[in-house]
Amino acid sequence: GPQLGQQRDGVIIRTIAASEEIQLGDASGQNNLTPTPTIAQAINNPYEIIIEFTIGTDAASSSKNIQIRNTTTDETSSVGAVTGMRTQVYDALVGPGAFYFNWAQSFTAGPAVRPAGAINTITLNRVTITKNNATLAVSDFNKEDISSAIYPNPASSELNINVDTETYKIISLSGATVLEVAATGTLNISGLTSGIYFLVTDAGTTRFVKQ
């Protein structure tokens, strides 16, 4: 679990002395990865860890997929999945920006259990963060926030919109336009899959949750 008040949500890397393997675990301390991503340990080879977050309607319904790859041999583990993330991390991910932090300690308890050549160092060469809603146009993000002009939010079937506009455009987190209709004061969203969307109008833009 977290130490010193840190709210981590990512991956724990550990070496397995008996089998000389690397296994990935869930760093949030809430759930296990299923299945456990495992790969052979190769001395001095670099590894790539891929973490993909899928944002749901709340922290409990969100999930992440984690995988490790030996970039020299291209050996790749299975994809481990876990549902649920910490509320603090969820709030940061669905907010206006993205964040990254690196936290590490020794992979093993000490020299007595560490096999010859076991991993005991992290070298961070590259971090790539892709936020899907970045595909929205800059002009859309620069528009006025109209969150106070829509209700209810979250909504399950109908969204009331009190803005001066000709059209309503709904954009998913992946950046795809899923609905575009003439403005009528209300918007039927019953056909949308549960999740987070953006409402784009002539007056401004806001984020809403479809239950």
Short mmCIF file of C-alpha atoms in Angstrom, two decimals:
data_model
loop_
_atom_site.label_atom_id
_atom_site.label_comp_id
_atom_site.label_asym_id
_atom_site.label_seq_id
_atom_site.Cartn_x
_atom_site.Cartn_y
_atom_site.Cartn_z
CA GLY A 1 0.00 0.00 0.00
CA PRO A 2 0.98 3.69 -0.15
CA GLN A 3 3.65 5.02 2.19
CA LEU A 4 4.02 8.53 3.59
CA GLY A 5 0.59 9.50 2.29
CA GLN A 6 1.41 8.87 -1.37
CA GLN A 7 -1.48 7.94 -3.65
CA ARG A 8 0.04 5.58 -6.21
CA ASP A 9 -1.76 3.86 -9.05
CA GLY A 10 0.46 2.03 -11.44
CA VAL A 11 2.76 -0.97 -11.25
CA ILE A 12 5.13 -2.75 -8.87
CA ILE A 13 8.05 -4.57 -10.51
CA ARG A 14 9.48 -7.52 -8.62
CA THR A 15 12.01 -10.23 -9.40
CA ILE A 16 11.26 -13.84 -8.52
CA ALA A 17 14.49 -15.39 -7.26
CA ALA A 18 13.40 -19.02 -7.59
CA SER A 19 12.46 -18.78 -11.27
CA GLU A 20 14.52 -15.76 -12.41
CA GLU A 21 11.44 -14.00 -13.73
CA ILE A 22 10.04 -10.50 -13.51
CA GLN A 23 6.45 -10.08 -12.38
CA LEU A 24 4.28 -6.99 -12.36
CA GLY A 25 1.82 -6.20 -9.59
CA ASP A 26 -0.74 -3.48 -8.92
CA ALA A 27 0.79 -0.54 -7.05
CA SER A 28 -2.50 0.85 -5.75
CA GLY A 29 -2.69 -1.86 -3.11
CA GLN A 30 -6.38 -2.38 -3.84
CA ASN A 31 -6.57 -5.28 -6.31
CA ASN A 32 -4.39 -7.85 -8.02
CA LEU A 33 -3.60 -7.96 -11.74
CA THR A 34 -5.34 -10.75 -13.63
CA PRO A 35 -3.42 -12.50 -15.04
CA THR A 36 -0.09 -11.59 -13.45
CA PRO A 37 2.21 -10.25 -16.22
CA THR A 38 5.41 -12.35 -16.11
CA ILE A 39 8.50 -12.36 -18.30
CA ALA A 40 11.93 -14.00 -18.19
CA GLN A 41 14.64 -11.95 -16.51
CA ALA A 42 17.57 -11.10 -18.79
CA ILE A 43 20.61 -9.43 -17.26
CA ASN A 44 21.26 -5.91 -18.57
CA ASN A 45 18.38 -5.97 -21.06
CA PRO A 46 16.06 -2.93 -21.12
CA TYR A 47 12.35 -3.38 -20.50
CA GLU A 48 9.32 -1.39 -21.52
CA ILE A 49 6.28 -1.20 -19.25
CA ILE A 50 2.99 -0.15 -20.84
CA ILE A 51 0.21 1.12 -18.58
CA GLU A 52 -3.15 1.97 -20.15
CA PHE A 53 -5.88 3.59 -18.05
CA THR A 54 -9.52 3.32 -19.12
CA ILE A 55 -11.68 6.01 -17.56
CA GLY A 56 -15.16 5.02 -16.40
CA THR A 57 -17.95 7.01 -14.83
CA ASP A 58 -16.10 7.00 -11.49
CA ALA A 59 -12.93 5.67 -9.88
CA ALA A 60 -14.45 2.29 -9.01
CA SER A 61 -15.54 1.56 -12.59
CA SER A 62 -12.26 2.70 -14.16
CA SER A 63 -9.54 0.19 -14.97
CA LYS A 64 -5.99 -0.25 -16.14
CA ASN A 65 -4.10 -2.76 -18.31
CA ILE A 66 -0.39 -3.39 -17.68
CA GLN A 67 2.19 -5.26 -19.76
CA ILE A 68 6.00 -5.67 -19.81
CA ARG A 69 8.22 -6.22 -22.87
CA ASN A 70 11.90 -7.07 -23.25
CA THR A 71 12.93 -4.51 -25.88
CA THR A 72 15.97 -6.58 -26.92
CA THR A 73 14.29 -9.96 -27.49
CA ASP A 74 10.73 -8.59 -27.96
CA GLU A 75 9.44 -11.13 -25.43
CA THR A 76 6.13 -9.72 -24.18
CA SER A 77 4.05 -10.70 -21.18
CA SER A 78 0.33 -11.22 -21.03
CA VAL A 79 -1.78 -8.15 -20.29
CA GLY A 80 -2.70 -7.87 -16.63
CA ALA A 81 -5.94 -6.04 -15.86
CA VAL A 82 -7.40 -4.55 -12.70
CA THR A 83 -10.64 -2.68 -12.10
CA GLY A 84 -10.78 0.29 -9.76
CA MET A 85 -8.34 3.10 -9.04
CA ARG A 86 -7.80 5.63 -6.27
CA THR A 87 -10.17 8.58 -6.32
CA GLN A 88 -7.27 11.06 -6.20
CA VAL A 89 -5.73 9.53 -9.32
CA TYR A 90 -9.08 9.38 -11.12
CA ASP A 91 -9.75 13.06 -10.39
CA ALA A 92 -6.34 13.99 -11.79
CA LEU A 93 -6.77 11.91 -14.94
CA VAL A 94 -10.19 13.34 -15.82
CA GLY A 95 -9.10 16.88 -14.97
CA PRO A 96 -7.64 19.45 -17.40
CA GLY A 97 -4.12 17.95 -17.38
CA ALA A 98 -2.12 14.77 -16.95
CA PHE A 99 0.51 13.79 -14.43
CA TYR A 100 3.37 11.35 -13.99
CA PHE A 101 5.57 10.33 -11.09
CA ASN A 102 8.26 7.70 -10.56
CA TRP A 103 8.57 5.86 -7.26
CA ALA A 104 10.98 2.99 -6.65
CA GLN A 105 12.71 0.88 -4.06
CA SER A 106 14.84 -2.28 -4.09
CA PHE A 107 13.17 -5.08 -6.01
CA THR A 108 14.17 -7.71 -3.44
CA ALA A 109 14.47 -7.92 0.32
CA GLY A 110 18.27 -8.04 0.33
CA PRO A 111 21.40 -9.77 -0.98
CA ALA A 112 20.48 -13.04 0.72
CA VAL A 113 17.51 -13.58 -1.62
CA ARG A 114 18.82 -11.77 -4.69
CA PRO A 115 20.07 -14.15 -7.42
CA ALA A 116 23.23 -13.25 -9.33
CA GLY A 117 22.49 -10.43 -11.75
CA ALA A 118 18.98 -9.75 -10.42
CA ILE A 119 17.46 -6.41 -11.28
CA ASN A 120 18.16 -3.81 -8.60
CA THR A 121 18.26 -0.58 -10.59
CA ILE A 122 15.68 1.47 -12.48
CA THR A 123 16.85 3.56 -15.43
CA LEU A 124 14.07 5.72 -16.82
CA ASN A 125 14.78 6.57 -20.46
CA ARG A 126 11.42 7.68 -21.79
CA VAL A 127 7.92 8.42 -20.59
CA THR A 128 5.04 8.87 -23.02
CA ILE A 129 1.64 10.06 -21.81
CA THR A 130 -1.20 10.06 -24.30
CA LYS A 131 -4.46 11.68 -23.26
CA ASN A 132 -7.15 10.76 -25.75
CA ASN A 133 -9.16 13.95 -25.48
CA ALA A 134 -6.13 15.87 -26.77
CA THR A 135 -7.58 15.23 -30.22
CA LEU A 136 -10.14 17.93 -29.54
CA ALA A 137 -9.36 21.13 -31.39
CA VAL A 138 -7.49 23.82 -29.48
CA SER A 139 -10.32 26.21 -30.31
CA ASP A 140 -12.75 23.90 -28.49
CA PHE A 141 -10.64 23.94 -25.32
CA ASN A 142 -10.30 27.72 -25.49
CA LYS A 143 -14.06 28.21 -25.43
CA GLU A 144 -15.89 29.28 -22.30
CA ASP A 145 -16.65 26.61 -19.71
CA ILE A 146 -20.44 26.15 -19.80
CA SER A 147 -20.66 23.51 -17.06
CA SER A 148 -23.11 25.68 -15.07
CA ALA A 149 -25.47 25.80 -18.07
CA ILE A 150 -26.13 22.05 -18.30
CA TYR A 151 -28.01 19.71 -15.97
CA PRO A 152 -28.23 17.11 -14.64
CA ASN A 153 -24.60 15.99 -14.62
CA PRO A 154 -24.20 13.01 -14.44
CA ALA A 155 -27.20 12.26 -16.66
CA SER A 156 -28.72 9.00 -17.84
CA SER A 157 -31.19 9.89 -20.58
CA GLU A 158 -31.55 13.63 -21.16
CA LEU A 159 -29.27 16.63 -20.83
CA ASN A 160 -30.78 20.10 -20.42
CA ILE A 161 -28.65 22.79 -22.07
CA ASN A 162 -29.20 26.50 -21.53
CA VAL A 163 -26.83 28.16 -24.04
CA ASP A 164 -27.14 30.18 -27.23
CA THR A 165 -26.01 27.81 -29.97
CA GLU A 166 -27.17 26.26 -33.24
CA THR A 167 -25.84 22.74 -32.73
CA TYR A 168 -24.82 20.30 -30.01
CA LYS A 169 -21.74 18.15 -30.67
CA ILE A 170 -20.79 15.26 -28.37
CA ILE A 171 -17.17 14.07 -28.42
CA SER A 172 -15.90 10.94 -26.67
CA LEU A 173 -12.67 10.70 -24.66
CA SER A 174 -11.04 9.13 -27.72
CA GLY A 175 -11.77 12.32 -29.67
CA ALA A 176 -14.48 10.84 -31.88
CA THR A 177 -17.65 12.82 -32.61
CA VAL A 178 -20.43 10.47 -31.52
CA LEU A 179 -23.41 12.81 -31.92
CA GLU A 180 -24.13 16.12 -33.66
CA VAL A 181 -27.66 17.53 -33.77
CA ALA A 182 -29.53 20.83 -33.98
CA ALA A 183 -29.94 22.64 -30.68
CA THR A 184 -33.36 22.32 -29.02
CA GLY A 185 -32.65 23.01 -25.34
CA THR A 186 -32.51 19.32 -24.46
CA LEU A 187 -30.32 16.52 -25.74
CA ASN A 188 -31.26 12.84 -25.72
CA ILE A 189 -28.16 10.89 -24.62
CA SER A 190 -29.87 7.58 -23.82
CA GLY A 191 -28.15 5.93 -26.77
CA LEU A 192 -24.64 6.74 -25.52
CA THR A 193 -22.51 4.18 -23.71
CA SER A 194 -21.82 5.04 -20.07
CA GLY A 195 -18.70 7.16 -19.72
CA ILE A 196 -17.25 10.66 -19.94
CA TYR A 197 -18.01 12.93 -22.90
CA PHE A 198 -17.50 16.52 -24.01
CA LEU A 199 -20.36 18.78 -25.09
CA VAL A 200 -19.18 21.34 -27.65
CA THR A 201 -21.42 24.29 -28.56
CA ASP A 202 -21.01 27.73 -30.14
CA ALA A 203 -21.14 29.20 -26.64
CA GLY A 204 -18.58 26.94 -25.01
CA THR A 205 -17.50 23.46 -23.98
CA THR A 206 -17.99 21.28 -20.93
CA ARG A 207 -17.45 17.72 -19.76
CA PHE A 208 -20.34 15.52 -18.60
CA VAL A 209 -20.87 11.96 -17.43
CA LYS A 210 -23.35 9.60 -19.06
CA GLN A 211 -24.59 7.09 -16.49
#
